[in-house]
Coordinates of C-alpha atoms in Angstrom, one line a residue:
M19 CA 72.6 144.5 115.1
L20 CA 68.9 143.6 115.3
Q21 CA 69.0 142.2 111.8
Q22 CA 72.1 140.0 112.5
T23 CA 70.4 138.8 115.7
R24 CA 67.4 137.6 113.6
V25 CA 69.5 135.9 111.0
I26 CA 71.7 134.0 113.5
A27 CA 68.6 133.0 115.4
L28 CA 66.8 131.7 112.1
F29 CA 69.9 129.9 110.9
S30 CA 70.3 128.3 114.3
L31 CA 66.8 127.2 114.3
V32 CA 66.9 126.0 110.7
G33 CA 70.2 124.2 111.5
M34 CA 68.7 122.5 114.6
S35 CA 65.7 121.3 112.6
I36 CA 67.5 119.9 109.5
T37 CA 70.1 118.2 111.5
F38 CA 67.6 116.7 113.8
A39 CA 65.5 115.5 110.9
M40 CA 68.7 114.0 109.2
A41 CA 69.6 112.3 112.5
L42 CA 66.3 110.5 112.5
F43 CA 66.8 109.2 108.9
A44 CA 70.3 108.2 110.0
I45 CA 69.0 106.1 112.8
Y46 CA 66.3 104.7 110.5
D47 CA 69.2 103.5 108.0
N48 CA 71.1 102.0 111.0
N49 CA 73.9 104.5 110.8
F50 CA 74.5 105.1 114.4
I51 CA 77.7 107.2 114.1
L52 CA 76.0 109.5 111.6
F53 CA 73.0 109.7 114.0
L54 CA 75.3 110.8 116.9
A55 CA 77.2 113.4 114.6
L56 CA 73.8 114.9 113.5
G57 CA 72.2 114.6 116.8
L58 CA 75.1 116.4 118.5
S59 CA 75.0 119.1 115.7
S60 CA 71.3 119.6 116.4
V61 CA 71.9 120.0 120.1
I62 CA 74.7 122.6 119.5
Y63 CA 72.4 124.6 117.2
A64 CA 69.7 124.5 119.8
A65 CA 72.1 126.0 122.2
A66 CA 73.1 128.7 119.7
Y67 CA 69.3 129.4 119.3
Y68 CA 69.0 129.8 123.1
L69 CA 72.0 132.1 123.5
V70 CA 70.9 134.5 120.8
K71 CA 67.1 134.5 121.7
Q72 CA 67.2 134.4 125.4
K73 CA 70.7 135.6 126.5
K74 CA 71.4 138.0 123.5
H75 CA 74.9 136.6 123.0
V76 CA 74.9 137.3 119.4
K77 CA 78.7 136.9 118.8
L78 CA 79.0 133.8 120.9
S79 CA 76.1 132.2 119.2
S80 CA 77.5 133.2 115.7
Y81 CA 80.9 131.5 116.6
I82 CA 79.0 128.4 117.7
V83 CA 77.0 128.3 114.6
I84 CA 79.9 128.7 112.1
Y85 CA 82.5 126.6 113.7
S86 CA 80.0 123.6 114.3
L87 CA 79.0 124.0 110.8
Y88 CA 82.8 123.6 109.8
V89 CA 83.2 120.5 111.9
L90 CA 80.0 118.9 110.6
M91 CA 81.1 119.6 107.0
F92 CA 84.4 118.0 107.6
Y93 CA 82.8 115.0 109.2
L94 CA 80.4 114.6 106.1
I95 CA 83.4 114.9 103.8
Y96 CA 85.4 112.3 105.8
S97 CA 82.6 109.8 106.3
G98 CA 80.7 110.4 103.0
G99 CA 77.4 110.8 104.9
V100 CA 74.5 108.8 103.2
A101 CA 75.6 107.1 99.9
L102 CA 78.6 109.5 99.7
T103 CA 76.4 112.6 99.3
G104 CA 77.6 114.4 102.4
P105 CA 80.1 116.7 100.6
L106 CA 77.1 118.2 98.8
W107 CA 76.3 120.0 102.0
I108 CA 79.5 122.1 101.8
F109 CA 77.9 124.7 99.4
I110 CA 76.1 126.4 102.4
V111 CA 79.7 127.3 103.9
P112 CA 80.6 130.3 101.7
P113 CA 77.6 132.5 102.3
V114 CA 77.3 131.7 106.0
S115 CA 81.2 132.2 106.6
L116 CA 81.0 135.6 104.8
Y117 CA 77.9 136.7 106.5
I118 CA 79.0 135.9 110.0
H119 CA 82.8 136.9 109.7
G120 CA 82.5 139.6 107.2
F121 CA 84.4 139.9 103.8
K122 CA 88.1 139.5 104.6
R123 CA 87.9 137.2 107.6
G124 CA 85.2 135.1 105.7
L125 CA 87.5 134.6 102.8
I126 CA 90.3 133.5 104.9
N127 CA 88.0 130.9 106.6
I128 CA 86.9 129.6 103.2
V129 CA 90.5 129.3 102.0
I130 CA 91.3 127.3 105.1
F131 CA 88.0 125.2 104.8
I132 CA 89.2 124.4 101.2
V133 CA 92.6 123.4 102.1
I134 CA 91.5 121.0 104.9
S135 CA 88.6 119.6 102.7
C136 CA 91.2 118.8 100.0
L137 CA 93.5 117.1 102.6
I138 CA 90.5 114.9 103.7
M139 CA 89.4 113.9 100.2
F140 CA 92.9 113.6 98.5
W141 CA 94.9 112.2 101.2
P142 CA 96.2 108.7 100.4
Q143 CA 94.1 105.8 101.8
H144 CA 96.9 104.0 103.2
I145 CA 97.7 106.7 105.7
Y146 CA 94.1 106.9 107.2
T147 CA 90.8 105.4 106.0
H148 CA 88.2 107.9 104.6
A149 CA 85.3 107.9 102.2
V150 CA 86.6 107.3 98.7
Y151 CA 85.2 109.5 96.0
P152 CA 85.9 109.4 92.2
T153 CA 88.5 112.0 91.1
E154 CA 86.0 113.5 88.6
F155 CA 83.5 114.0 91.6
K156 CA 86.1 115.7 93.8
L157 CA 87.5 118.1 91.2
R158 CA 83.8 119.0 90.2
L159 CA 82.9 119.5 93.8
L160 CA 86.0 121.7 94.3
Y161 CA 85.3 123.8 91.2
S162 CA 81.7 124.2 92.1
F163 CA 82.6 125.2 95.6
L164 CA 85.0 127.8 94.3
T165 CA 82.4 129.3 91.9
I166 CA 79.9 129.5 94.7
S167 CA 82.6 131.2 97.0
F168 CA 83.4 133.7 94.3
L169 CA 79.7 134.5 93.7
S170 CA 79.2 134.8 97.6
A171 CA 82.2 136.9 98.0
L172 CA 81.0 139.2 95.1
Y173 CA 77.5 139.5 96.7
E174 CA 79.0 140.1 100.2
F175 CA 81.4 142.8 98.8
S176 CA 78.5 144.5 97.0
R177 CA 76.4 144.4 100.2
N178 CA 79.2 145.9 102.3
E179 CA 79.7 148.6 99.6
L180 CA 75.9 149.4 99.6
Y181 CA 75.9 149.4 103.4
N182 CA 78.8 151.7 103.7
N183 CA 77.4 154.1 101.1
A184 CA 74.1 154.0 103.0
L185 CA 75.8 155.0 106.2
V186 CA 77.6 157.8 104.5
L187 CA 74.3 159.0 102.9
N188 CA 72.5 158.8 106.3
A189 CA 75.4 160.8 108.0
K190 CA 74.9 163.6 105.3
L191 CA 71.2 163.6 105.6
H192 CA 71.6 163.7 109.4
H193 CA 74.0 166.6 109.1
L194 CA 71.7 168.5 106.6
A195 CA 68.8 167.9 109.0
H196 CA 70.5 169.3 112.2
F197 CA 73.1 171.8 110.8
D198 CA 73.2 174.8 108.5
E199 CA 74.8 173.8 105.1
L200 CA 76.6 177.1 104.8
T201 CA 78.1 177.9 108.3
G202 CA 78.1 174.4 109.8
L203 CA 76.2 175.8 112.8
H204 CA 73.0 174.2 114.1
N205 CA 70.1 175.1 111.9
R206 CA 66.7 176.6 113.0
R207 CA 64.9 173.3 113.1
N208 CA 67.7 171.7 115.4
A209 CA 67.7 174.8 117.6
Q210 CA 64.0 174.6 118.1
G211 CA 64.3 170.9 119.1
I212 CA 66.9 171.8 121.5
L213 CA 64.7 174.7 123.1
N214 CA 61.9 172.3 123.3
Q215 CA 64.1 169.8 125.4
Y216 CA 65.3 172.6 127.6
V217 CA 61.8 174.0 128.2
S218 CA 60.3 170.5 129.1
T219 CA 63.3 169.7 131.4
A220 CA 64.0 173.3 132.8
D221 CA 65.0 173.4 136.4
V222 CA 64.7 176.6 138.6
S223 CA 68.0 175.8 140.0
A224 CA 69.6 175.6 136.7
P225 CA 68.2 178.5 134.4
F226 CA 69.1 178.9 130.8
S227 CA 69.0 182.0 128.6
V228 CA 68.9 182.6 124.9
L229 CA 70.6 185.4 122.7
L230 CA 69.2 186.5 119.5
C231 CA 71.9 188.1 117.4
D232 CA 71.8 190.0 114.0
I233 CA 74.8 191.3 112.0
D234 CA 74.5 195.1 111.7
Y235 CA 74.2 196.6 108.2
F236 CA 74.7 193.0 106.5
K237 CA 72.8 194.1 103.5
Q238 CA 75.4 196.9 102.9
V239 CA 78.1 194.0 102.9
N240 CA 76.1 192.1 100.3
D241 CA 75.4 195.2 98.1
K242 CA 79.2 196.2 98.3
Y243 CA 81.1 193.1 98.1
G244 CA 78.5 190.6 96.6
H245 CA 76.6 187.7 98.0
N246 CA 79.5 185.4 98.0
A247 CA 81.5 187.8 100.2
G248 CA 78.3 187.9 102.3
D249 CA 78.3 184.1 102.7
K250 CA 82.0 184.1 103.6
L251 CA 81.3 186.6 106.2
L252 CA 78.5 184.4 107.8
V253 CA 81.0 181.4 107.8
D254 CA 83.8 183.5 109.4
I255 CA 81.4 185.1 112.1
G256 CA 80.2 181.5 113.0
K257 CA 83.7 180.6 113.7
V258 CA 84.2 183.6 115.9
F259 CA 81.0 182.6 117.8
N260 CA 82.1 179.0 118.4
H261 CA 85.5 180.3 119.5
N262 CA 83.9 182.4 122.3
L263 CA 81.3 179.9 123.6
R264 CA 81.5 176.9 126.1
D265 CA 81.3 173.3 124.6
L266 CA 77.9 172.9 126.4
D267 CA 76.4 176.1 124.6
Y268 CA 74.7 176.1 121.3
V269 CA 74.8 178.5 118.5
A270 CA 72.4 178.3 115.5
R271 CA 71.7 180.1 112.3
W272 CA 68.4 181.3 112.9
G273 CA 67.7 182.7 109.5
G274 CA 69.6 185.1 107.0
E275 CA 72.1 187.0 109.2
E276 CA 70.3 186.2 112.5
F277 CA 71.8 183.7 115.0
L278 CA 70.2 182.2 118.2
F279 CA 72.5 181.2 121.2
I280 CA 71.2 178.8 124.0
L281 CA 73.2 179.2 127.0
T282 CA 73.1 176.3 129.4
D283 CA 72.8 177.0 133.2
T284 CA 73.0 180.7 132.6
D285 CA 70.8 183.4 134.1
K286 CA 70.3 186.9 132.3
V287 CA 73.3 188.3 134.2
K288 CA 75.8 185.8 132.9
A289 CA 74.0 185.9 129.6
F290 CA 74.9 189.5 129.3
D291 CA 78.5 188.8 130.0
V292 CA 78.5 186.1 127.4
A293 CA 76.7 188.5 124.9
E294 CA 79.3 191.3 125.6
R295 CA 82.2 188.9 125.1
V296 CA 80.8 187.7 121.8
R297 CA 79.9 191.1 120.6
C298 CA 83.4 192.5 121.5
A299 CA 85.1 189.6 119.9
V300 CA 83.1 190.2 116.8
S301 CA 83.8 193.9 116.7
Q302 CA 87.7 193.4 117.1
Y303 CA 87.8 190.8 114.5
L304 CA 89.0 191.9 110.8
F305 CA 87.0 189.9 108.3
S306 CA 89.0 189.6 104.9
L307 CA 86.5 190.2 102.0
E308 CA 87.6 190.7 98.4
E309 CA 91.3 191.4 99.5
E310 CA 89.9 194.0 102.0
D311 CA 89.9 193.8 105.8
I312 CA 86.6 195.0 107.3
S313 CA 85.1 195.0 110.6
V314 CA 81.5 194.4 111.5
T315 CA 79.3 194.7 114.7
I316 CA 76.4 192.8 116.0
S317 CA 73.3 193.6 118.0
I318 CA 72.1 191.1 120.6
G319 CA 68.8 190.6 122.5
I320 CA 68.8 188.6 125.7
A321 CA 66.0 186.6 127.4
E322 CA 66.1 184.3 130.4
Y323 CA 63.6 181.4 130.5
H324 CA 61.3 181.0 133.5
S325 CA 58.6 178.5 134.1
Q326 CA 55.6 180.8 132.9
L327 CA 57.3 181.0 129.4
T328 CA 56.7 179.0 126.3
K329 CA 59.4 178.5 123.8
D330 CA 57.9 181.0 121.4
Q331 CA 57.3 183.6 124.1
L332 CA 61.0 183.2 125.2
I333 CA 62.3 183.8 121.5
N334 CA 59.7 186.9 121.2
Y335 CA 61.4 188.4 124.2
A336 CA 64.7 188.1 122.8
D337 CA 63.6 189.5 119.6
K338 CA 62.0 192.5 121.3
H339 CA 65.4 193.2 123.0
L340 CA 67.2 192.7 119.7
Y341 CA 64.9 195.4 118.1
E342 CA 65.6 197.7 121.0
A343 CA 69.4 197.2 120.7
K344 CA 69.1 198.2 116.9
R345 CA 66.8 201.1 117.8
L346 CA 69.4 202.4 120.2
G347 CA 72.2 202.4 117.7
R348 CA 73.1 198.9 117.2
N349 CA 76.3 197.2 118.4
R350 CA 75.1 196.6 121.9
S351 CA 73.4 193.8 124.0
I352 CA 69.9 194.5 125.6
P353 CA 68.7 194.4 128.4
V354 CA 71.6 195.6 130.5
P355 CA 71.2 193.7 133.9
K356 CA 71.3 195.8 137.1
Y357 CA 74.2 194.5 139.1

């Protein structure tokens, strides 16, 4: 959008300057009608420049630029301009049309422009009076215009393809930067960014908590079924997590078989309820690995944020509680709140 604003502003400024200079030459040559046409065009381009620079009306300004350009070109073809050289300016139409209107609509406008231009040049003189050009000039002008239009369309098509490919690549890079490639969950880096934001904007009236979760005996799954099966288990368990969380909560793959939950507006009592819901959902789910259905369990450490904690201290508390859950026999959430 910023680039288009700059281009429209630049074209308006250049169009205003050129038409103003040409208007001065026209009055010097005593061509008053051409002076009026060019002077009016200069004023219109100045208005377009003002609209895009001061009012930020990019779309309106671009329409003023392109349609005033069409009208000016038709007038130059009709009148001949200076010494019948007016039609030579029409070669700026294809690139400007394609840039402002885009590939498809730009091509349609170019075709309409060609049809109207041909009607002006080839219409019989006895019907209305217009500038008379040699047939060879008109045909070569048309052939050249079609060539420039084709090259401009090819360039615009290539530019659109490159732009769309860049958008796709940027989306992929953004996804890789924020999400785990295997499970599709948030990755550790993104989770840390979310935690930083939560810590910096934490409100006493709206606490948040974290859960640090680890799959029990995950190494045994890898040893028995292979790493591909272990990867599948991580993907499936991530789906179970997402199914049992609110939309405003976050779950990230913290590393290996560890996962971090960030629970919005949740104290440690509510966090324990969430942890138990997730833990029970996992323990009751049958995971299909190598044509065999198995059940797994998870251990969860819970920590509630308060203003004296840093992000790292919060994670350390959750990690200590996770270690305690494993020490006490796994498949449990720690600490258990006092209701």
